[in-house]
Structures are given as C-alpha cells and as structure tokens.
mmCIF file of C-alpha atoms in Angstrom:
data_model
loop_
_atom_site.group_PDB
_atom_site.id
_atom_site.type_symbol
_atom_site.label_atom_id
_atom_site.label_comp_id
_atom_site.label_asym_id
_atom_site.label_seq_id
_atom_site.Cartn_x
_atom_site.Cartn_y
_atom_site.Cartn_z
ATOM 1 C CA UNK P 1 92.462 118.309 108.530
ATOM 2 C CA UNK P 2 93.627 118.310 112.173
ATOM 3 C CA UNK P 3 90.180 117.472 113.327
ATOM 4 C CA UNK P 4 90.416 114.309 111.295
ATOM 5 C CA UNK P 5 94.021 113.525 112.390
ATOM 6 C CA UNK P 6 93.686 113.878 116.190
ATOM 7 C CA UNK P 7 91.745 110.626 116.671
ATOM 8 C CA UNK P 8 94.594 108.852 114.951
ATOM 9 C CA UNK P 9 97.034 110.640 117.271
ATOM 10 C CA UNK P 10 95.171 109.344 120.342
ATOM 11 C CA UNK P 11 95.038 105.813 118.948
ATOM 12 C CA UNK P 12 98.785 105.819 118.206
ATOM 13 C CA UNK P 13 99.622 107.292 121.668
ATOM 14 C CA UNK P 14 97.367 104.922 123.485
ATOM 15 C CA UNK P 15 98.878 101.893 121.796
ATOM 16 C CA UNK P 16 102.467 103.169 121.697
ATOM 17 C CA UNK P 17 102.561 103.676 125.533
ATOM 18 C CA UNK P 18 102.630 99.853 125.926
ATOM 19 C CA UNK P 19 106.263 100.004 124.700
ATOM 20 C CA UNK P 20 107.060 101.592 128.094
ATOM 21 C CA UNK P 21 105.552 98.610 129.713
ATOM 22 C CA UNK P 22 107.618 96.189 127.615
ATOM 23 C CA UNK P 23 110.829 98.185 128.352
ATOM 24 C CA UNK P 24 109.788 98.796 132.048
ATOM 25 C CA UNK P 25 110.388 102.478 131.811
ATOM 26 C CA UNK P 26 108.713 105.796 132.330
ATOM 27 C CA UNK P 27 107.262 104.571 135.594
ATOM 28 C CA UNK P 28 106.088 106.697 138.572
ATOM 29 C CA UNK P 29 106.788 106.937 142.293
ATOM 30 C CA UNK P 30 106.135 104.181 144.864
ATOM 31 C CA UNK P 31 102.478 103.250 145.355
ATOM 32 C CA UNK P 32 100.386 100.679 147.245
ATOM 33 C CA UNK P 33 97.466 100.969 144.758
ATOM 34 C CA UNK P 34 95.904 98.070 142.996
ATOM 35 C CA UNK P 35 97.629 99.050 139.810
ATOM 36 C CA UNK P 36 101.084 99.145 141.181
ATOM 37 C CA UNK P 37 103.724 97.292 139.052
ATOM 38 C CA UNK P 38 107.258 96.180 139.494
ATOM 39 C CA UNK P 39 109.922 94.055 137.701
ATOM 40 C CA UNK P 40 113.635 93.362 137.607
ATOM 41 C CA UNK P 41 114.479 96.233 135.331
ATOM 42 C CA UNK P 42 112.401 98.680 137.429
ATOM 43 C CA UNK P 43 114.034 97.521 140.685
ATOM 44 C CA UNK P 44 117.524 97.745 139.239
ATOM 45 C CA UNK P 45 116.881 101.177 137.822
ATOM 46 C CA UNK P 46 115.666 102.312 141.263
ATOM 47 C CA UNK P 47 118.706 100.853 142.970
ATOM 48 C CA UNK P 48 121.119 102.534 140.498
ATOM 49 C CA UNK P 49 119.450 105.921 140.316
ATOM 50 C CA UNK P 50 118.863 106.517 143.994
ATOM 51 C CA UNK P 51 122.655 106.295 144.635
ATOM 52 C CA UNK P 52 124.534 109.624 145.140
ATOM 53 C CA UNK P 53 124.750 111.318 141.781
ATOM 54 C CA UNK P 54 121.961 109.194 140.230
ATOM 55 C CA UNK P 55 119.082 110.763 138.362
ATOM 56 C CA UNK P 56 116.448 110.025 141.033
ATOM 57 C CA UNK P 57 118.828 111.288 143.680
ATOM 58 C CA UNK P 58 119.336 114.579 141.909
ATOM 59 C CA UNK P 59 115.572 114.971 141.192
ATOM 60 C CA UNK P 60 114.711 114.588 144.890
ATOM 61 C CA UNK P 61 113.495 110.989 144.604
ATOM 62 C CA UNK P 62 116.315 109.424 146.545
ATOM 63 C CA UNK P 63 113.717 107.893 148.983
ATOM 64 C CA UNK P 64 112.323 105.533 146.232
ATOM 65 C CA UNK P 65 112.201 101.936 147.454
ATOM 66 C CA UNK P 66 113.094 99.156 145.018
ATOM 67 C CA UNK P 67 110.990 96.561 146.757
ATOM 68 C CA UNK P 68 107.793 98.639 146.565
ATOM 69 C CA UNK P 69 105.618 98.769 143.431
ATOM 70 C CA UNK P 70 105.483 101.937 141.345
ATOM 71 C CA UNK P 71 102.705 103.804 139.473
ATOM 72 C CA UNK P 72 102.266 102.350 135.911
ATOM 73 C CA UNK P 73 102.237 105.779 134.226
ATOM 74 C CA UNK P 74 102.107 104.137 130.810
ATOM 75 C CA UNK P 75 98.787 102.451 131.772
ATOM 76 C CA UNK P 76 97.178 105.695 132.940
ATOM 77 C CA UNK P 77 98.163 107.498 129.727
ATOM 78 C CA UNK P 78 97.117 104.553 127.492
ATOM 79 C CA UNK P 79 93.639 104.321 129.072
ATOM 80 C CA UNK P 80 93.190 108.084 128.987
ATOM 81 C CA UNK P 81 94.157 108.379 125.322
ATOM 82 C CA UNK P 82 91.871 105.509 124.242
ATOM 83 C CA UNK P 83 89.018 107.023 126.272
ATOM 84 C CA UNK P 84 89.742 110.253 124.459
ATOM 85 C CA UNK P 85 89.197 108.386 121.145
ATOM 86 C CA UNK P 86 85.639 107.650 122.349
ATOM 87 C CA UNK P 87 84.986 111.166 123.505
ATOM 88 C CA UNK P 88 86.235 112.841 120.270
ATOM 89 C CA UNK P 89 84.288 110.301 118.084
ATOM 90 C CA UNK P 90 81.160 111.266 119.882
ATOM 91 C CA UNK P 91 81.899 114.966 119.335
ATOM 92 C CA UNK P 92 82.385 114.649 115.539
ATOM 93 C CA UNK P 93 78.765 115.338 114.644
ATOM 94 C CA UNK P 94 78.291 117.800 117.557
ATOM 95 C CA UNK P 95 81.182 120.153 116.850
ATOM 96 C CA UNK P 96 80.332 123.803 116.235
ATOM 97 C CA UNK P 97 83.420 124.998 114.383
ATOM 98 C CA UNK P 98 86.320 123.657 112.452
ATOM 99 C CA UNK P 99 89.224 122.994 114.823
ATOM 100 C CA UNK P 100 87.115 122.254 117.841
ATOM 101 C CA UNK P 101 88.215 118.596 117.899
ATOM 102 C CA UNK P 102 91.860 119.607 117.691
ATOM 103 C CA UNK P 103 91.424 122.085 120.613
ATOM 104 C CA UNK P 104 89.603 119.412 122.646
ATOM 105 C CA UNK P 105 92.482 117.011 121.916
ATOM 106 C CA UNK P 106 95.003 119.575 123.162
ATOM 107 C CA UNK P 107 93.028 120.151 126.353
ATOM 108 C CA UNK P 108 92.393 116.481 126.947
ATOM 109 C CA UNK P 109 95.921 115.354 126.374
ATOM 110 C CA UNK P 110 97.440 118.346 128.202
ATOM 111 C CA UNK P 111 95.280 117.640 131.300
ATOM 112 C CA UNK P 112 96.405 113.972 131.292
ATOM 113 C CA UNK P 113 100.130 114.786 130.915
ATOM 114 C CA UNK P 114 99.944 117.399 133.727
ATOM 115 C CA UNK P 115 98.646 114.734 136.115
ATOM 116 C CA UNK P 116 100.848 111.882 135.002
ATOM 117 C CA UNK P 117 104.013 114.046 134.844
ATOM 118 C CA UNK P 118 103.460 114.745 138.543
ATOM 119 C CA UNK P 119 103.841 111.036 139.234
ATOM 120 C CA UNK P 120 106.834 110.193 137.108
ATOM 121 C CA UNK P 121 110.379 110.174 138.420
ATOM 122 C CA UNK P 122 112.217 110.841 135.103
ATOM 123 C CA UNK P 123 110.724 114.297 134.270
ATOM 124 C CA UNK P 124 113.014 117.031 133.000
ATOM 125 C CA UNK P 125 113.581 119.411 135.843
ATOM 126 C CA UNK P 126 114.477 123.077 135.977
ATOM 127 C CA UNK P 127 115.040 123.598 139.667
ATOM 128 C CA UNK P 128 111.861 122.358 141.292
ATOM 129 C CA UNK P 129 109.818 122.878 138.162
ATOM 130 C CA UNK P 130 108.807 119.931 135.984
ATOM 131 C CA UNK P 131 109.162 121.204 132.450
ATOM 132 C CA UNK P 132 106.693 118.801 130.767
ATOM 133 C CA UNK P 133 104.101 119.393 133.489
ATOM 134 C CA UNK P 134 104.335 123.131 133.178
ATOM 135 C CA UNK P 135 104.025 122.921 129.352
ATOM 136 C CA UNK P 136 101.057 120.553 129.581
ATOM 137 C CA UNK P 137 99.300 122.928 131.902
ATOM 138 C CA UNK P 138 99.849 125.815 129.519
ATOM 139 C CA UNK P 139 98.723 123.744 126.558
ATOM 140 C CA UNK P 140 95.479 122.665 128.277
ATOM 141 C CA UNK P 141 94.579 126.044 129.621
ATOM 142 C CA UNK P 142 95.311 127.799 126.313
ATOM 143 C CA UNK P 143 93.225 125.220 124.407
ATOM 144 C CA UNK P 144 90.255 125.692 126.790
ATOM 145 C CA UNK P 145 90.453 129.473 126.593
ATOM 146 C CA UNK P 146 90.542 129.492 122.750
ATOM 147 C CA UNK P 147 87.666 126.924 122.585
ATOM 148 C CA UNK P 148 85.553 128.975 125.008
ATOM 149 C CA UNK P 149 86.085 132.128 122.973
ATOM 150 C CA UNK P 150 85.186 130.406 119.754
ATOM 151 C CA UNK P 151 82.048 128.743 121.145
ATOM 152 C CA UNK P 152 80.843 132.230 122.309
ATOM 153 C CA UNK P 153 81.457 133.635 118.863
ATOM 154 C CA UNK P 154 79.566 130.780 117.243
ATOM 155 C CA UNK P 155 76.741 131.353 119.692
ATOM 156 C CA UNK P 156 76.530 134.958 118.881
ATOM 157 C CA UNK P 157 76.761 134.610 115.107
ATOM 158 C CA UNK P 158 76.243 130.980 114.047
ATOM 159 C CA UNK P 159 75.908 131.835 110.324
ATOM 160 C CA UNK P 160 79.466 133.039 110.154
ATOM 161 C CA UNK P 161 80.848 129.730 111.309
ATOM 162 C CA UNK P 162 79.829 126.998 108.924
ATOM 163 C CA UNK P 163 81.625 123.674 109.101
ATOM 164 C CA UNK P 164 83.704 122.990 106.015
ATOM 165 C CA UNK P 165 81.899 119.716 105.461
ATOM 166 C CA UNK P 166 78.731 121.671 105.027
ATOM 167 C CA UNK P 167 80.057 124.166 102.506
ATOM 168 C CA UNK P 168 79.296 124.053 98.769
ATOM 169 C CA UNK P 169 82.980 123.489 97.969
ATOM 170 C CA UNK P 170 83.155 120.383 100.134
ATOM 171 C CA UNK P 171 79.912 119.038 98.713
ATOM 172 C CA UNK P 172 81.201 119.622 95.151
ATOM 173 C CA UNK P 173 84.445 117.777 96.010
ATOM 174 C CA UNK P 174 82.559 114.878 97.478
ATOM 175 C CA UNK P 175 80.266 114.689 94.397
ATOM 176 C CA UNK P 176 83.239 114.808 92.090
ATOM 177 C CA UNK P 177 84.907 112.003 94.054
ATOM 178 C CA UNK P 178 81.743 109.964 93.949
ATOM 179 C CA UNK P 179 81.418 110.405 90.179
ATOM 180 C CA UNK P 180 85.112 109.444 89.745
ATOM 181 C CA UNK P 181 84.596 106.332 91.811
ATOM 182 C CA UNK P 182 81.489 105.280 89.776
ATOM 183 C CA UNK P 183 83.494 105.882 86.590
ATOM 184 C CA UNK P 184 86.266 103.657 87.789
ATOM 185 C CA UNK P 185 83.668 101.043 88.810
ATOM 186 C CA UNK P 186 82.132 101.219 85.391
ATOM 187 C CA UNK P 187 85.489 100.926 83.664
ATOM 188 C CA UNK P 188 86.329 97.940 85.857
ATOM 189 C CA UNK P 189 82.954 96.289 85.044
ATOM 190 C CA UNK P 190 83.543 96.881 81.310
ATOM 191 C CA UNK P 191 87.015 95.406 81.555
ATOM 192 C CA UNK P 192 85.525 92.311 83.318
ATOM 193 C CA UNK P 193 82.877 91.998 80.719
ATOM 194 C CA UNK P 194 85.363 92.312 77.881
ATOM 195 C CA UNK P 195 87.592 89.654 79.547
ATOM 196 C CA UNK P 196 84.518 87.393 79.979
ATOM 197 C CA UNK P 197 83.511 87.871 76.364
ATOM 198 C CA UNK P 198 87.066 87.110 75.187
ATOM 199 C CA UNK P 199 87.039 83.963 77.313
ATOM 200 C CA UNK P 200 83.655 82.852 75.784
ATOM 201 C CA UNK P 201 84.829 83.639 72.236
ATOM 202 C CA UNK P 202 88.043 81.739 72.868
ATOM 203 C CA UNK P 203 86.141 78.786 74.109
ATOM 204 C CA UNK P 204 83.830 78.961 71.087
ATOM 205 C CA UNK P 205 86.801 79.099 68.793
ATOM 206 C CA UNK P 206 88.374 76.112 70.396
ATOM 207 C CA UNK P 207 85.114 74.146 70.146
ATOM 208 C CA UNK P 208 84.798 75.073 66.503
ATOM 209 C CA UNK P 209 88.351 74.089 65.768
ATOM 210 C CA UNK P 210 87.789 70.862 67.592
ATOM 211 C CA UNK P 211 84.663 70.093 65.591
ATOM 212 C CA UNK P 212 86.477 70.933 62.341
ATOM 213 C CA UNK P 213 89.248 68.639 63.294
ATOM 214 C CA UNK P 214 86.801 65.876 64.074
ATOM 215 C CA UNK P 215 85.045 66.417 60.734
ATOM 216 C CA UNK P 216 88.343 66.315 58.930
ATOM 217 C CA UNK P 217 89.347 63.105 60.643
ATOM 218 C CA UNK P 218 85.961 61.593 59.806
ATOM 219 C CA UNK P 219 86.278 62.629 56.142
ATOM 220 C CA UNK P 220 89.799 61.186 55.990
ATOM 221 C CA UNK P 221 88.557 57.870 57.554
ATOM 222 C CA UNK P 222 85.691 57.731 54.994
ATOM 223 C CA UNK P 223 87.978 58.432 52.101
ATOM 224 C CA UNK P 224 90.396 55.827 53.346
ATOM 225 C CA UNK P 225 87.543 53.254 53.594
ATOM 226 C CA UNK P 226 86.410 53.982 50.106
ATOM 227 C CA UNK P 227 89.856 53.577 48.727
ATOM 228 C CA UNK P 228 90.152 50.207 50.505
ATOM 229 C CA UNK P 229 86.766 49.127 49.224
ATOM 230 C CA UNK P 230 87.776 50.029 45.593
ATOM 231 C CA UNK P 231 91.047 48.127 45.906
ATOM 232 C CA UNK P 232 89.063 45.073 47.222
ATOM 233 C CA UNK P 233 86.704 45.225 44.250
ATOM 234 C CA UNK P 234 89.530 45.330 41.749
#
C-alpha cells in the first residue's frame, strides 16, 4: 500500500511547496546564484529577525542582508520531489520486494531535506544542531541500510520474496474485480436496452393512439356527412 502512496506523497509535496513561494517564507540564506529570490515580505522578515532578540539573531544568522537575494528553498524541494516522482515511476516494474519504493522515498526525501535544511534560516535548533537536518540524515541512512539488507536477501533467496502483485491472492482479487466490473457493465447495458425499448414502445403506442384518433375522426366526419345527405334527400 505504501509503495502505491509514496508517488502521491511526492506529487503533493512538490506542488504544496509553492505555497511557501506565495507566502514568501521558508527561504534560505543570502546567495548570489541565478536562482536567488527576494521580495518585500522577505526583506521585512530579515530586517525584523536580525535585530537583537530576533529569530535569525538567536540562530546565528544576524549577518543576513535584506538587500541581497536568498536561496529559494521551496523551489529546490519542489523540483527534487517532482523528479522523485519520475524516479519512483521508473522503479515500479523494477522493484525486487514490497516496500522498496517506500524505502526509496524515505532515502530520496531524507537526502533532500538534509541538504535544504542546511540552507534555511528558520530551522528548529538545539544548540548548534539543526533538528530537522539531523532527523533527515537518520531517516535517509536508515532507509538505505534497510534497503541494502533486503536487496541482499532477495539476491540470495529470490523465491522467498515474491511481489504481492504476482501472488495468487492478488491475481484472484484482480480477476474478481474484473468480473464485477463486467457484471456492472452488462447490467448498465441491459438497463439502457430496457430504457430504449420502453422509449420505442411508448412511441409506438403514441403512434397507434394517434392513428386510432384519426380513424375515429374520419368515421365521425363520414357519419356526419351521411346524416347531412339523408336530411337533404328528405
């Protein structure tokens, strides 16, 4: 299940980071790179937080300059996450065991957060330690170690690690779902046929009633004409 969900996680994270751009938040230290960004909100934030007692001052970023562009951390993370969507999509048919995509996601995202957190100026600090950066490093390393161990086990005994999608249970569930879908399609087709027949019958009944009404009118006209003729003769 997690193997299926992680691609959605990356898509959501890649798109969601653009909210930081709109709000001009979660930016990094000063930079002269091509991707540097600035704005009124960013400049005002730097001016306010580099004052004595401000967050940047307390975190050791009191030398930040408001007139110099900053790293667009949101952009780095967005591009990295969307690139991860491509990587994981290519891995779907190449995975060796269930959970491999999830572990790859943890390693991929953890590595990105480790790098980006080193650029940000609003990280949670414990002394000189960036908490998010440390957790990201632990996450990435743990995922890589577990994945390496699992791949070695699969290599030694591939028959013991069958992907769930290749099991008889999975195939039976897919077959059952396919039959159910076909049954729903047939029921829908029958319903449409019945509705079509009812429409045709209704139209035929209307035509018959119309013809009967015309015949009745004609008979009445003929009867009235005969009556008039008899009265004339008399």
